[in-house]
Tab-separated table of C-alpha atoms and ligand atoms in Angstrom:
chain	number	residue	atom	x	y	z
A	1	UNK	CA	-10.024	-15.365	3.555
A	2	UNK	CA	-8.548	-13.054	6.162
A	3	UNK	CA	-8.944	-14.195	9.756
A	4	UNK	CA	-9.018	-11.904	12.761
A	5	UNK	CA	-7.867	-13.105	16.174
A	6	UNK	CA	-9.350	-10.998	18.964
A	7	UNK	CA	-7.889	-13.003	21.864
A	8	UNK	CA	-5.108	-10.412	22.283
A	9	UNK	CA	-7.561	-7.644	23.157
A	10	UNK	CA	-9.807	-9.604	25.511
A	11	UNK	CA	-8.121	-8.228	28.632
A	12	UNK	CA	-8.496	-4.647	27.350
A	13	UNK	CA	-11.932	-4.409	25.765
A	14	UNK	CA	-15.006	-6.156	27.106
A	15	UNK	CA	-17.138	-6.346	23.996
A	16	UNK	CA	-17.438	-5.074	20.465
A	17	UNK	CA	-20.311	-2.966	19.162
A	18	UNK	CA	-20.861	-5.149	16.128
A	19	UNK	CA	-24.353	-3.786	15.475
A	20	UNK	CA	-23.020	-0.273	14.854
A	21	UNK	CA	-20.230	-1.641	12.645
A	22	UNK	CA	-22.720	-3.652	10.589
A	23	UNK	CA	-24.812	-0.498	10.122
A	24	UNK	CA	-21.656	1.345	9.046
A	25	UNK	CA	-20.886	-1.383	6.482
A	26	UNK	CA	-24.339	-0.955	4.977
A	27	UNK	CA	-23.423	2.635	4.119
A	28	UNK	CA	-20.657	1.577	1.723
A	29	UNK	CA	-22.692	0.670	-1.389
A	30	UNK	CA	-24.662	3.939	-1.271
A	31	UNK	CA	-21.614	6.217	-1.218
A	32	UNK	CA	-20.684	7.792	-4.548
A	33	UNK	CA	-16.989	7.035	-3.857
A	34	UNK	CA	-17.483	3.317	-3.263
A	35	UNK	CA	-16.473	2.274	-6.779
A	36	UNK	CA	-13.456	0.442	-5.285
A	37	UNK	CA	-15.818	-2.124	-3.736
A	38	UNK	CA	-16.960	-3.385	-7.143
A	39	UNK	CA	-13.583	-3.261	-8.917
A	40	UNK	CA	-12.884	-7.000	-8.482
A	41	UNK	CA	-16.279	-7.932	-9.955
A	42	UNK	CA	-15.948	-5.360	-12.758
A	43	UNK	CA	-12.438	-6.485	-13.798
A	44	UNK	CA	-12.833	-8.013	-17.241
A	45	UNK	CA	-10.726	-10.148	-19.551
A	46	UNK	CA	-10.245	-7.036	-21.713
A	47	UNK	CA	-9.066	-4.956	-18.730
A	48	UNK	CA	-6.511	-7.603	-17.787
A	49	UNK	CA	-5.342	-8.019	-21.384
A	50	UNK	CA	-4.793	-4.271	-21.861
A	51	UNK	CA	-2.783	-4.013	-18.629
A	52	UNK	CA	-0.742	-7.133	-19.363
A	53	UNK	CA	-0.104	-5.993	-22.942
A	54	UNK	CA	1.290	-2.674	-21.772
A	55	UNK	CA	3.234	-4.409	-18.995
A	56	UNK	CA	4.869	-6.804	-21.489
A	57	UNK	CA	5.763	-3.929	-23.797
A	58	UNK	CA	7.471	-2.125	-20.913
A	59	UNK	CA	9.330	-5.282	-19.877
A	60	UNK	CA	10.470	-6.061	-23.428
A	61	UNK	CA	11.709	-2.564	-24.244
A	62	UNK	CA	13.132	-1.404	-20.935
A	63	UNK	CA	15.767	-2.151	-18.336
A	64	UNK	CA	13.991	0.178	-15.948
A	65	UNK	CA	10.525	1.541	-15.252
A	66	UNK	CA	9.978	4.906	-13.599
A	67	UNK	CA	6.646	5.312	-11.824
A	68	UNK	CA	5.556	8.899	-11.245
A	69	UNK	CA	2.765	9.353	-8.726
A	70	UNK	CA	1.991	10.529	-5.207
A	71	UNK	CA	0.022	8.895	-2.383
A	72	UNK	CA	-2.567	6.505	-3.741
A	73	UNK	CA	-1.130	6.872	-7.231
A	74	UNK	CA	2.059	5.069	-6.204
A	75	UNK	CA	1.831	3.429	-2.759
A	76	UNK	CA	-0.330	0.520	-3.934
A	77	UNK	CA	2.016	-0.235	-6.845
A	78	UNK	CA	5.002	-0.081	-4.528
A	79	UNK	CA	3.343	-2.395	-1.974
A	80	UNK	CA	2.613	-4.979	-4.671
A	81	UNK	CA	6.016	-5.019	-6.319
A	82	UNK	CA	7.913	-5.151	-3.031
A	83	UNK	CA	5.804	-7.999	-1.657
A	84	UNK	CA	5.529	-10.180	-4.759
A	85	UNK	CA	8.514	-11.348	-6.808
A	86	UNK	CA	8.268	-10.428	-10.490
A	87	UNK	CA	8.596	-13.188	-13.044
A	88	UNK	CA	10.136	-12.126	-16.335
A	89	UNK	CA	9.146	-8.490	-15.957
A	90	UNK	CA	11.115	-5.261	-16.022
A	91	UNK	CA	14.149	-5.653	-13.779
A	92	UNK	CA	14.305	-2.269	-12.076
A	93	UNK	CA	11.466	-0.062	-10.863
A	94	UNK	CA	12.052	3.472	-9.577
A	95	UNK	CA	9.523	5.756	-7.952
A	96	UNK	CA	9.465	9.532	-8.326
A	97	UNK	CA	6.801	12.212	-8.454
A	98	UNK	CA	6.127	11.589	-4.764
A	99	UNK	CA	8.624	14.175	-3.520
A	100	UNK	CA	10.200	17.466	-4.567
A	101	UNK	CA	13.808	16.614	-3.808
A	102	UNK	CA	16.264	17.846	-6.406
A	103	UNK	CA	18.862	15.451	-5.028
A	104	UNK	CA	16.590	12.478	-5.613
A	105	UNK	CA	15.704	13.630	-9.126
A	106	UNK	CA	19.332	14.316	-10.065
A	107	UNK	CA	20.424	10.885	-8.788
A	108	UNK	CA	17.584	9.130	-10.593
A	109	UNK	CA	18.226	10.794	-13.945
A	110	UNK	CA	21.924	9.954	-13.552
A	111	UNK	CA	21.059	6.296	-12.830
A	112	UNK	CA	18.961	6.153	-15.996
A	113	UNK	CA	21.742	7.441	-18.256
A	114	UNK	CA	22.793	3.938	-19.277
A	115	UNK	CA	19.405	2.235	-19.076
A	116	UNK	CA	16.545	1.945	-21.511
A	117	UNK	CA	13.505	3.064	-19.589
A	118	UNK	CA	9.763	3.597	-19.751
A	119	UNK	CA	7.596	5.858	-17.618
A	120	UNK	CA	4.195	5.455	-15.992
A	121	UNK	CA	2.729	8.817	-14.990
A	122	UNK	CA	-0.220	8.441	-12.608
A	123	UNK	CA	-2.383	11.194	-11.183
A	124	UNK	CA	-6.108	10.895	-10.761
A	125	UNK	CA	-6.718	14.608	-10.328
A	126	UNK	CA	-3.926	15.863	-12.565
A	127	UNK	CA	-3.492	18.722	-10.088
A	128	UNK	CA	-0.737	17.299	-7.867
A	129	UNK	CA	2.497	19.271	-8.008
A	130	UNK	CA	4.977	16.431	-7.385
A	131	UNK	CA	4.043	14.201	-10.352
A	132	UNK	CA	3.402	17.251	-12.550
A	133	UNK	CA	6.960	18.544	-12.187
A	134	UNK	CA	8.492	15.063	-12.377
A	135	UNK	CA	6.606	14.418	-15.611
A	136	UNK	CA	8.194	17.526	-17.130
A	137	UNK	CA	11.639	16.110	-16.395
A	138	UNK	CA	10.780	12.746	-17.940
A	139	UNK	CA	9.053	14.208	-20.986
A	140	UNK	CA	12.272	16.041	-21.752
A	141	UNK	CA	14.400	12.928	-21.169
A	142	UNK	CA	12.119	10.697	-23.230
A	143	UNK	CA	11.998	13.179	-26.126
A	144	UNK	CA	15.779	13.569	-26.106
A	145	UNK	CA	16.431	9.843	-25.875
A	146	UNK	CA	13.667	8.322	-28.004
A	147	UNK	CA	11.908	11.141	-29.870
A	148	UNK	CA	8.517	9.464	-29.990
A	149	UNK	CA	6.723	9.080	-26.657
A	150	UNK	CA	4.263	6.461	-27.829
A	151	UNK	CA	6.021	3.291	-26.721
A	152	UNK	CA	7.669	4.793	-23.661
A	153	UNK	CA	5.051	6.789	-21.762
A	154	UNK	CA	1.949	5.304	-20.103
A	155	UNK	CA	-0.587	7.643	-18.526
A	156	UNK	CA	-2.958	6.762	-15.693
A	157	UNK	CA	-5.515	9.519	-15.069
A	158	UNK	CA	-8.978	10.169	-13.691
A	159	UNK	CA	-11.808	9.736	-16.162
A	160	UNK	CA	-12.766	13.413	-16.174
A	161	UNK	CA	-11.441	15.781	-18.841
A	162	UNK	CA	-7.945	16.841	-17.791
A	163	UNK	CA	-4.680	18.042	-19.309
A	164	UNK	CA	-3.196	14.555	-18.567
A	165	UNK	CA	-5.906	12.844	-20.621
A	166	UNK	CA	-5.745	15.306	-23.491
A	167	UNK	CA	-1.965	15.019	-23.532
A	168	UNK	CA	-2.168	11.209	-23.715
A	169	UNK	CA	-4.531	11.526	-26.658
A	170	UNK	CA	-2.315	14.066	-28.448
A	171	UNK	CA	0.922	12.122	-28.005
A	172	UNK	CA	-0.726	8.774	-28.760
A	173	UNK	CA	0.443	7.242	-25.486
A	174	UNK	CA	-1.463	4.413	-23.818
A	175	UNK	CA	-4.063	5.843	-21.458
A	176	UNK	CA	-5.574	4.053	-18.460
A	177	UNK	CA	-8.452	5.452	-16.413
A	178	UNK	CA	-9.131	5.611	-12.695
A	179	UNK	CA	-12.926	5.646	-12.270
A	180	UNK	CA	-14.241	8.837	-10.701
A	181	UNK	CA	-15.935	6.760	-7.993
A	182	UNK	CA	-12.562	5.368	-6.817
A	183	UNK	CA	-10.453	7.580	-4.543
A	184	UNK	CA	-6.654	7.619	-4.810
A	185	UNK	CA	-5.912	5.505	-1.731
A	186	UNK	CA	-8.561	2.950	-2.762
A	187	UNK	CA	-7.193	2.656	-6.319
A	188	UNK	CA	-4.697	-0.211	-6.041
A	189	UNK	CA	-6.944	-2.497	-8.105
A	190	UNK	CA	-7.026	-0.004	-10.990
A	191	UNK	CA	-4.152	0.702	-13.365
A	192	UNK	CA	-2.672	2.885	-10.593
A	193	UNK	CA	-1.542	-0.325	-8.866
A	194	UNK	CA	-1.890	-3.038	-11.475
A	195	UNK	CA	0.033	-1.551	-14.417
A	196	UNK	CA	3.324	-1.393	-12.505
A	197	UNK	CA	2.682	-4.901	-11.160
A	198	UNK	CA	2.035	-6.198	-14.705
A	199	UNK	CA	5.250	-4.579	-15.959
A	200	UNK	CA	7.129	-6.348	-13.162
A	201	UNK	CA	5.756	-9.705	-14.337
A	202	UNK	CA	3.340	-10.170	-11.447
A	203	UNK	CA	0.122	-12.104	-12.139
A	204	UNK	CA	-2.419	-9.291	-11.860
A	205	UNK	CA	-5.378	-11.577	-12.587
A	206	UNK	CA	-4.486	-13.474	-9.410
A	207	UNK	CA	-4.339	-10.248	-7.393
A	208	UNK	CA	-7.851	-9.389	-8.535
A	209	UNK	CA	-9.001	-12.998	-8.002
A	210	UNK	CA	-7.807	-12.733	-4.385
A	211	UNK	CA	-9.739	-9.495	-3.910
A	212	UNK	CA	-12.804	-11.023	-5.559
A	213	UNK	CA	-12.807	-14.044	-3.267
A	214	UNK	CA	-12.454	-11.743	-0.245
A	215	UNK	CA	-15.388	-9.638	-1.512
A	216	UNK	CA	-17.479	-12.762	-2.049
A	217	UNK	CA	-16.690	-14.137	1.394
A	218	UNK	CA	-18.528	-11.188	2.970
A	219	UNK	CA	-17.369	-8.321	5.135
A	220	UNK	CA	-17.657	-10.140	8.477
A	221	UNK	CA	-13.993	-10.068	9.498
A	222	UNK	CA	-13.502	-6.511	8.191
A	223	UNK	CA	-16.499	-5.406	10.263
A	224	UNK	CA	-15.038	-7.060	13.390
A	225	UNK	CA	-11.643	-5.446	12.739
A	226	UNK	CA	-13.285	-2.020	12.352
A	227	UNK	CA	-15.366	-2.516	15.499
A	228	UNK	CA	-12.294	-3.611	17.476
A	229	UNK	CA	-10.239	-0.614	16.297
A	230	UNK	CA	-12.959	1.874	17.168
A	231	UNK	CA	-13.701	0.119	20.467
A	232	UNK	CA	-10.031	0.390	21.436
A	233	UNK	CA	-9.927	4.043	20.360
A	234	UNK	CA	-12.939	4.833	22.526
A	235	UNK	CA	-11.177	3.049	25.416
A	236	UNK	CA	-8.209	5.420	25.080
A	237	UNK	CA	-5.899	3.560	22.671
A	238	UNK	CA	-5.126	6.308	20.177
A	239	UNK	CA	-2.263	4.887	18.109
A	240	UNK	CA	-2.407	1.732	16.017
A	241	UNK	CA	0.859	0.099	15.060
A	242	UNK	CA	0.714	-2.161	12.015
A	243	UNK	CA	3.405	-4.817	12.413
A	244	UNK	CA	4.556	-7.509	10.061
A	245	UNK	CA	7.339	-10.024	10.393
A	246	UNK	CA	7.967	-9.975	6.632
A	247	UNK	CA	10.428	-7.263	5.526
A	248	UNK	CA	8.975	-7.440	2.022
A	249	UNK	CA	5.661	-6.221	3.452
A	250	UNK	CA	7.171	-2.883	4.524
A	251	UNK	CA	5.612	-0.957	1.634
A	252	UNK	CA	2.310	-2.704	2.342
A	253	UNK	CA	2.493	-1.102	5.782
A	254	UNK	CA	3.029	2.281	4.161
A	255	UNK	CA	0.027	1.727	1.879
A	256	UNK	CA	-2.051	0.694	4.939
A	257	UNK	CA	-0.886	3.813	6.806
A	258	UNK	CA	-2.047	6.134	4.038
A	259	UNK	CA	-5.355	4.298	3.656
A	260	UNK	CA	-6.280	4.598	7.315
A	261	UNK	CA	-4.545	7.906	8.075
A	262	UNK	CA	-6.108	9.847	5.235
A	263	UNK	CA	-9.500	8.236	5.697
A	264	UNK	CA	-9.843	8.725	9.454
A	265	UNK	CA	-7.669	11.657	10.499
A	266	UNK	CA	-10.344	14.336	10.432
A	267	UNK	CA	-12.218	16.746	12.687
A	268	UNK	CA	-9.557	16.708	15.393
A	269	UNK	CA	-9.680	12.926	15.863
A	270	UNK	CA	-8.790	9.562	14.382
A	271	UNK	CA	-6.521	6.652	15.245
A	272	UNK	CA	-2.926	7.583	14.449
A	273	UNK	CA	-1.568	4.871	12.133
A	274	UNK	CA	2.062	3.856	12.483
A	275	UNK	CA	3.918	0.966	10.918
A	276	UNK	CA	6.858	-1.211	11.934
A	277	UNK	CA	8.676	-4.189	10.459
A	278	UNK	CA	9.677	-6.920	12.900
A	279	UNK	CA	11.974	-8.308	14.014
A	280	UNK	CA	14.152	-5.424	12.746
A	281	UNK	CA	12.149	-2.670	14.417
A	282	UNK	CA	12.166	-4.507	17.753
A	283	UNK	CA	15.657	-3.045	17.930
A	284	UNK	CA	14.396	0.496	17.350
A	285	UNK	CA	10.726	0.740	18.377
A	286	UNK	CA	10.420	-2.344	20.586
A	287	UNK	CA	11.339	-0.453	23.753
A	288	UNK	CA	8.672	2.202	23.175
A	289	UNK	CA	5.992	-0.320	22.353
A	290	UNK	CA	6.854	-2.349	25.450
A	291	UNK	CA	7.180	0.487	27.965
A	292	UNK	CA	6.262	3.836	26.417
A	293	UNK	CA	2.900	5.662	26.574
A	294	UNK	CA	0.118	3.139	27.158
A	295	UNK	CA	-2.242	4.399	24.468
A	296	UNK	CA	-1.005	2.041	21.738
A	297	UNK	CA	-2.586	-1.009	20.206
A	298	UNK	CA	-1.019	-3.272	17.625
A	299	UNK	CA	-2.283	-5.057	14.557
A	300	UNK	CA	0.070	-7.933	13.830
A	301	UNK	CA	-0.105	-9.413	10.341
A	302	UNK	CA	0.946	-12.975	9.636
A	303	UNK	CA	0.652	-15.138	6.542
A	304	UNK	CA	-0.645	-18.717	6.602
A	305	UNK	CA	1.549	-19.755	3.655
A	306	UNK	CA	4.729	-17.924	2.764
A	307	UNK	CA	6.018	-19.702	-0.323
A	308	UNK	CA	9.662	-19.713	0.680
A	309	UNK	CA	12.037	-20.543	3.516
A	310	UNK	CA	15.734	-20.909	4.274
A	311	UNK	CA	17.465	-23.220	6.709
A	312	UNK	CA	20.027	-22.114	9.283
A	313	UNK	CA	23.114	-24.192	8.432
A	314	UNK	CA	25.300	-25.789	11.086
A	315	UNK	CA	28.741	-24.242	11.392
A	316	UNK	CA	31.423	-26.051	13.370
A	317	UNK	CA	34.013	-23.254	13.144
A	318	UNK	CA	31.943	-20.527	14.772
A	319	UNK	CA	30.857	-21.119	18.367
A	320	UNK	CA	28.754	-18.167	19.503
A	321	UNK	CA	26.229	-20.124	21.578
A	322	UNK	CA	23.522	-20.238	18.876
A	323	UNK	CA	24.253	-23.797	17.696
A	324	UNK	CA	20.884	-24.886	19.163
A	325	UNK	CA	19.315	-23.204	16.117
A	326	UNK	CA	21.286	-25.227	13.560
A	327	UNK	CA	19.022	-26.913	11.041
A	328	UNK	CA	15.897	-24.933	11.924
A	329	UNK	CA	13.978	-22.986	9.297
A	330	UNK	CA	14.015	-19.185	9.402
A	331	UNK	CA	10.211	-19.147	9.176
A	332	UNK	CA	10.001	-21.396	12.226
A	333	UNK	CA	12.272	-19.074	14.220
A	334	UNK	CA	10.319	-16.048	12.930
A	335	UNK	CA	7.089	-17.646	14.182
A	336	UNK	CA	8.606	-18.169	17.627
A	337	UNK	CA	9.634	-14.492	17.602
A	338	UNK	CA	6.077	-13.472	16.630
A	339	UNK	CA	4.570	-15.467	19.510
A	340	UNK	CA	7.113	-14.058	21.965
A	341	UNK	CA	6.537	-10.466	20.834
A	342	UNK	CA	2.780	-10.834	21.050
A	343	UNK	CA	2.973	-12.246	24.595
A	344	UNK	CA	5.439	-9.581	25.742
A	345	UNK	CA	3.434	-6.687	24.284
A	346	UNK	CA	0.115	-7.889	25.722
A	347	UNK	CA	1.861	-8.324	29.072
A	348	UNK	CA	3.190	-4.780	28.742
A	349	UNK	CA	-0.309	-3.333	28.297
A	350	UNK	CA	-0.620	-3.293	24.497
A	351	UNK	CA	-3.804	-4.814	23.059
A	352	UNK	CA	-2.916	-6.958	20.022
A	353	UNK	CA	-5.204	-7.634	17.074
A	354	UNK	CA	-4.007	-10.645	15.100
A	355	UNK	CA	-4.603	-10.803	11.360
A	356	UNK	CA	-3.885	-13.944	9.400
A	357	UNK	CA	-3.742	-13.528	5.637
A	358	UNK	CA	-3.863	-16.640	3.482
A	359	UNK	CA	-0.690	-16.503	1.446
A	360	UNK	CA	2.175	-14.118	0.835
A	361	UNK	CA	1.566	-13.942	-2.907
A	362	UNK	CA	-0.703	-12.342	-5.512
A	363	UNK	CA	-3.904	-13.948	-4.227
A	364	UNK	CA	-3.139	-13.270	-0.571
A	365	UNK	CA	-2.181	-9.641	-1.184
A	366	UNK	CA	-5.279	-8.975	-3.312
A	367	UNK	CA	-7.509	-10.384	-0.574
A	368	UNK	CA	-5.704	-8.484	2.153
A	369	UNK	CA	-5.847	-5.121	0.400
A	370	UNK	CA	-9.555	-5.513	-0.304
A	371	UNK	CA	-10.091	-6.514	3.337
A	372	UNK	CA	-8.292	-3.369	4.547
A	373	UNK	CA	-10.246	-1.099	2.177
A	374	UNK	CA	-13.523	-2.510	3.486
A	375	UNK	CA	-12.422	-2.318	7.128
A	376	UNK	CA	-11.191	1.232	6.638
A	377	UNK	CA	-14.471	2.429	5.141
A	378	UNK	CA	-16.467	0.769	7.949
A	379	UNK	CA	-14.137	2.122	10.620
A	380	UNK	CA	-14.292	5.695	9.314
A	381	UNK	CA	-18.095	5.607	9.070
A	382	UNK	CA	-18.149	4.300	12.649
A	383	UNK	CA	-15.951	7.219	13.689
A	384	UNK	CA	-18.412	9.597	12.051
A	385	UNK	CA	-16.147	10.836	9.244
A	386	UNK	CA	-16.219	10.479	5.465
A	387	UNK	CA	-13.778	7.666	4.540
A	388	UNK	CA	-13.270	8.972	1.039
A	389	UNK	CA	-12.408	12.658	1.239
A	390	UNK	CA	-9.131	14.325	2.205
A	391	UNK	CA	-9.878	18.006	2.765
A	392	UNK	CA	-6.600	18.548	4.618
A	393	UNK	CA	-4.536	17.288	1.706
A	394	UNK	CA	-6.423	19.484	-0.719
A	395	UNK	CA	-5.722	22.429	1.552
A	396	UNK	CA	-1.941	22.025	1.497
A	397	UNK	CA	-1.985	21.422	-2.258
A	398	UNK	CA	-3.842	24.700	-2.781
A	399	UNK	CA	-1.608	26.755	-0.479
A	400	UNK	CA	1.588	25.341	-1.977
A	401	UNK	CA	0.399	25.928	-5.522
A	402	UNK	CA	-0.552	29.489	-4.638
A	403	UNK	CA	2.853	30.198	-3.079
A	404	UNK	CA	4.709	28.679	-6.021
A	405	UNK	CA	2.708	30.828	-8.430
A	406	UNK	CA	3.485	33.848	-6.292
A	407	UNK	CA	-0.158	34.815	-5.925
A	408	UNK	CA	-0.406	34.502	-2.121
B	1	PA5	O1	-6.114	9.210	-1.533
B	1	PA5	C1	-5.957	10.213	-2.217
B	1	PA5	O2	-6.845	10.653	-2.941
B	1	PA5	C2	-4.634	10.942	-2.250
B	1	PA5	O3	-3.716	10.407	-1.378
B	1	PA5	C3	-4.072	10.923	-3.646
B	1	PA5	O4	-3.845	9.596	-4.040
B	1	PA5	C4	-2.780	11.738	-3.754
B	1	PA5	O5	-2.944	13.011	-3.212
B	1	PA5	C5	-2.371	11.868	-5.224
B	1	PA5	O6	-3.412	12.430	-5.972
B	1	PA5	P1	-3.464	12.359	-7.534
B	1	PA5	O7	-3.497	10.938	-7.963
B	1	PA5	O8	-4.726	13.076	-7.896
B	1	PA5	O9	-2.240	13.069	-8.053
């Protein structure tokens, strides 16, 4: 279960409006886009087996996997595979279809010249330009290299009729659905996140089990997190910085940023979500956080169990004044850094919300992502906006498509 420590905001916010946040949480089940909330309970043995089967096929046949998708159709997958080591899965995973850079595409296709590869193409709407053009490149490459697409191309699409779905049916490729009631940024527990994880050899059943146990433990901590965020926003703290001391959680921060940014940034308001990785970013953003504009609050993520450590070895030939650290574990030193940063930032006028996730593994990540989805929905309802739409994104997509077609 995720635990929230509010002691770092006590000097900044007198009390939380928990009643309003509880009312906001009650709105989740009634919303037509709340299908994400029941994904852990709906996940069946057959769902897991289909995903694992496709994942094994990718791992057995390929040196590399290319994942095509934008926003919610790739950020969840990326967060999972960066945070959790794969066991026996495909060795290399590349992401494309989330940008329009010719340089990136040319470099990627060059990299793949001497690798056997498979492709996952994910787009819920099927109307996003980036994955659509990237898919054209990979269809050509796959046809030239392998002829038949069937064992090389895996399609993840919304459940409505779409060219992506019809194409999967025509070419005989494996097709995975994203339920219509699950929005892109809430889709990590569908094939949009889990298929790439399965191909990497990550235990996807454990990810879902983590989410399920978080769902079953109730929304109490997510409600408190949402209430604290909105309380701080009302008190003038407009930017939230998500900080982790685990470099492998960097992509998780990017997933978190999309979840909250796209859900809340509406109607001229919303907490601006930013993300940093400590201790590295203390040497780039630390100064600003400590002494810049005082409208920032931080959410610092820590894991109760990390499943790995390294010891700082003694070294008699190198006397740089750090010998007092010889023999200590990196995690121990990292924890001291976390405590020091928290104290310094609070002292500098930055309210700090502390989040403790259980473990830095499949179960812990599943629980954490479900926790954030719940907190995000509650927080957006509290702010008076729809957590599940993204009218601004649709707007740019439409304008860009029009310009590219030459009709504007
Ligand atoms: O949260 C969302 O809905 C968006 O960020 C989408 O995930 C993103 O725009 C990609 O959309 P699609 O999967 O339809 O290509």
